[in-house]
Amino acid sequence: MLIDLKDIVKDYDNGGIITHVLKGVNLSIDEGEFVAIMGPSGSGKSTLMHTIGFLDRPTSGEYFFDGQNTKDFDDDDLAHIRNERIGFVFQSFNLLPRTTVIDNVMLPLLYSNIKTGHRHKAKVALEAVGLGDRIDFMSNQISGGQKQRVAIARALVCNPKVLFADEPTGNLDSKSGSTVMSILEQLNKEGRTVILVTHDMNVALHAHRIVTIKDGEIISDKKVDAKDRIHSKIISD
Amino acid sequence: MNKYFQQALKGIKASPSRTFLTTLGIMIGIGTVILVLSAGEGFKSYINAQIDAFGSNTVIIETSVPPSTKDRSSGQSSSTANSSAVNAVPITTLKNRDVEDIKQLPNVKNAYGASIGQQIATYGNVSKNIFVFGADASRFDIDKGVIARGRPYTTEEDKSLSQVAVLGHDIAIDLFGDSDPLGKFVRIGNYNFEVIGVYERRGSFGFSNDDEQIFIPISTLQKKILGTDYLLYSVVELVDNNKADTTALDISDILRRNHYITNPAQDDFKVSTQAESLATFNTILQAITYLLIAIACISLVVGGVGVMNIMYVVVTERIGEIGLKKALGARHKDILYEFLIEAILLTLIGGVIGIIGGIFLSFIVSKIAQSFGLTWKLIVPISSIIISVSVSMIIGVVFGVFPARNAAKLNPIEALNKE
Ligand SMILES: Nc1ncnc2c1ncn2[C@@H]1O[C@H](COP(=O)(O)OP(=O)(O)O)[C@@H](O)[C@H]1O
Ligand SMILES: [Mg+2]
């Protein structure tokens, strides 16, 4: 088992006002799965993703990653996991401004133990998302869909086992959205675990399993029949 | 390390004008340190040149108005003796005999007495109001001035009241232009003097300018021009400069005996050793240097606080970027170093511009001093550059570490959300 959450609770404390966001989440995900986390806005999907993606620590509960209890990890261990073992794709791309596409993709390598071949690795990652011809563009000179593909290349560049994507198509038109989804499908086919957050059923149906969350609790966890799955194609732009 | 530099450089390149303004305080501070230390060295070189001109192992005897006389003449009380050269009251007690007696002291190698008169010098139809400087022939052995053409006058010429003259560099040109002055006669007062030598250019020292003076035997000046028998001052060359202090006391004893002075408070002369004046001068120069460096340090601290402020602003501005970098695997240490190096680079940029500016200003100061004819060397002490660079690095670290730590401590997801 790759990810095993036991009774995860996340509270936010803003000056004494406590918001209970995750109210005891139990969830297991195996290596190679393609999971969509669905739920209405404000239900705690992003909070759950950040917790699984080592961007935040739970208030209580236990999180086993690849068999190890994450309680034992210090801040540097977490940074190392974020760097090499997982990749994160955000809704709003979060590329560095005034920076070229390839430099954006090389950024995680800067903080990794990989000392050489940065440019080559970044190029390979960009080719994998179909942007081999855009490497020297500035990050603000490309379209939204291309930006999200750069973000995916950046998430892939250290060759992680797991890819997290929080509403990756949320800021995209449907054409760019389906290109992004087809890339995620392809990555899963190649053996990578993909965990996706969305509130859009058409996006969620690309996954093989849909976990629904409401008010901080999981209310359903279903496999998607192969016949119900949606497959996207790369639509060139 | 290299990767931190790249990131830090990117931050700096993002807004060059802000970088410039941020580092202005550092520039001014470091420029001042360089300028002050260099000007100090330049001033020292000037003083040393002046001291060298008199000979570095010499004692100078000046006539000086005793305090009681001074009280009567000006009605002001003064605890220190005053040189009669600057005061209106002439002291007539220093004589050629005093110089001869002083020459007998074991630690005295040589000595000369000197006096000055203001006269009109004429050659052809050119006239100039000049200082005529009279001294024993031994002056040519003690003084470091070089005679470019011709020769100095001799003791025999002095004793026989010969009308011979050695010209300063400038006055020779003023009177004779391109023609050779040697063997020609220049009229000083009512006498014609044969020009037997011309000095090389020396540059001015303080209020006297040797280049514009005419040098003649002291006896000739006293008997034929001034009609007096006293000296304005005397320069004594020592055998062993380490015994300067005791020799100065011996000289004082001789002068008191010759001038019938029993109470040292009534001394009509002042004996000063070069070591003494050098020590006094160095003390004053040190004090001024420390004061100016203290001022420069204040501006460095102000500059450092400026850098710190900007770094806080930069951290706030780049909060999303910091969050992203942490989300992509940057450790606490990585972010800390990036911001720290950015702060150090900022101060170093200010430092380098400050050093260049400081050297440039020092150059200008030396050129101005030289244009006034002062012997002023452009010396930029390596120590001043080392001090400035290390001070600016330290400022970068000290004032950069607080904002950098704030940046490094940010929770990645909070930082991302704040954007
Ligand atoms: N830092 C925070 N402090 C307080 N409340 C928060 C914070 N972050 C998120 N929340 C709250 O937690 C709830 C879940 O948010 P989120 O996980 O972003 O939901 P979703 O991604 O499903 O829309 C929301 O009600 C939101 O207001
Ligand atoms: Mg969300």
PDB file of C-alpha atoms in Angstrom, chain A residues 12 50 54-56 75-76 79-80 82-83 88 90 93-99 103-104 107-108 110-112 115 154, chain B residues 3-4 6-7 10 14 318 320-321 323-335 338 411-413 416-417 419:
ATOM      1  CA  TYR A  12      -7.640  25.313  11.473  1.00  0.00           C
ATOM      2  CA  HIS A  50      -2.262  19.030   0.932  1.00  0.00           C
ATOM      3  CA  PHE A  54       3.096  16.600   2.458  1.00  0.00           C
ATOM      4  CA  LEU A  55       2.333  20.280   2.112  1.00  0.00           C
ATOM      5  CA  ASP A  56       0.664  20.330   5.512  1.00  0.00           C
ATOM      6  CA  ASP A  75      10.875  19.114   7.818  1.00  0.00           C
ATOM      7  CA  ASP A  76      13.872  18.228   5.667  1.00  0.00           C
ATOM      8  CA  ALA A  79      11.019  18.535   1.648  1.00  0.00           C
ATOM      9  CA  HIS A  80      12.901  15.584   0.195  1.00  0.00           C
ATOM     10  CA  ARG A  82       7.982  16.589  -1.968  1.00  0.00           C
ATOM     11  CA  ASN A  83      10.992  16.954  -4.203  1.00  0.00           C
ATOM     12  CA  PHE A  88       2.192  18.442  -7.401  1.00  0.00           C
ATOM     13  CA  PHE A  90      -1.963  23.231  -8.888  1.00  0.00           C
ATOM     14  CA  PHE A  93      -0.265  26.585 -12.489  1.00  0.00           C
ATOM     15  CA  ASN A  94       2.070  28.524 -10.153  1.00  0.00           C
ATOM     16  CA  LEU A  95       4.880  29.039 -12.632  1.00  0.00           C
ATOM     17  CA  LEU A  96       7.641  31.487 -11.747  1.00  0.00           C
ATOM     18  CA  PRO A  97       7.144  34.780 -13.564  1.00  0.00           C
ATOM     19  CA  ARG A  98       9.976  36.341 -15.654  1.00  0.00           C
ATOM     20  CA  THR A  99      11.409  32.853 -16.033  1.00  0.00           C
ATOM     21  CA  ASP A 103      14.006  27.071 -16.017  1.00  0.00           C
ATOM     22  CA  ASN A 104      10.604  26.547 -14.427  1.00  0.00           C
ATOM     23  CA  LEU A 107      13.445  24.278 -10.517  1.00  0.00           C
ATOM     24  CA  PRO A 108      12.748  21.028  -8.568  1.00  0.00           C
ATOM     25  CA  LEU A 110      17.789  22.550  -8.136  1.00  0.00           C
ATOM     26  CA  TYR A 111      16.653  21.273  -4.753  1.00  0.00           C
ATOM     27  CA  SER A 112      17.244  17.585  -5.510  1.00  0.00           C
ATOM     28  CA  LYS A 115      23.517  17.071  -9.654  1.00  0.00           C
ATOM     29  CA  ARG A 154       7.798  20.275 -13.604  1.00  0.00           C
TER      30      ARG A 154
ATOM     31  CA  LYS B   3      22.319  27.340  -7.365  1.00  0.00           C
ATOM     32  CA  TYR B   4      21.730  29.803  -4.505  1.00  0.00           C
ATOM     33  CA  GLN B   6      21.580  31.904  -9.486  1.00  0.00           C
ATOM     34  CA  GLN B   7      18.349  32.341  -7.576  1.00  0.00           C
ATOM     35  CA  LYS B  10      17.568  36.547 -10.402  1.00  0.00           C
ATOM     36  CA  ALA B  14      14.262  41.623 -11.211  1.00  0.00           C
ATOM     37  CA  ARG B 318       7.792  36.696  -3.147  1.00  0.00           C
ATOM     38  CA  GLY B 320       4.019  32.811  -3.274  1.00  0.00           C
ATOM     39  CA  GLU B 321       7.314  32.003  -4.928  1.00  0.00           C
ATOM     40  CA  GLY B 323       5.670  28.667  -1.034  1.00  0.00           C
ATOM     41  CA  LEU B 324       6.060  27.171  -4.486  1.00  0.00           C
ATOM     42  CA  LYS B 325       9.744  26.454  -4.013  1.00  0.00           C
ATOM     43  CA  LYS B 326       9.015  24.738  -0.730  1.00  0.00           C
ATOM     44  CA  ALA B 327       6.211  22.752  -2.361  1.00  0.00           C
ATOM     45  CA  LEU B 328       8.711  21.625  -5.008  1.00  0.00           C
ATOM     46  CA  GLY B 329      11.161  20.420  -2.381  1.00  0.00           C
ATOM     47  CA  ALA B 330      13.223  23.392  -1.220  1.00  0.00           C
ATOM     48  CA  ARG B 331      14.372  22.919   2.359  1.00  0.00           C
ATOM     49  CA  HIS B 332      14.418  25.541   5.102  1.00  0.00           C
ATOM     50  CA  LYS B 333      18.149  25.847   4.466  1.00  0.00           C
ATOM     51  CA  ASP B 334      17.723  26.379   0.701  1.00  0.00           C
ATOM     52  CA  ILE B 335      15.364  29.315   1.129  1.00  0.00           C
ATOM     53  CA  GLU B 338      18.902  32.136  -1.261  1.00  0.00           C
ATOM     54  CA  ASN B 411       4.560  27.070   5.751  1.00  0.00           C
ATOM     55  CA  PRO B 412       4.434  26.134   2.045  1.00  0.00           C
ATOM     56  CA  ILE B 413       0.678  25.969   1.695  1.00  0.00           C
ATOM     57  CA  LEU B 416       1.043  29.559  -1.688  1.00  0.00           C
ATOM     58  CA  ASN B 417      -2.412  30.652  -0.586  1.00  0.00           C
ATOM     59  CA  GLU B 419      -0.410  34.875  -3.370  1.00  0.00           C
TER      60      GLU B 419
END
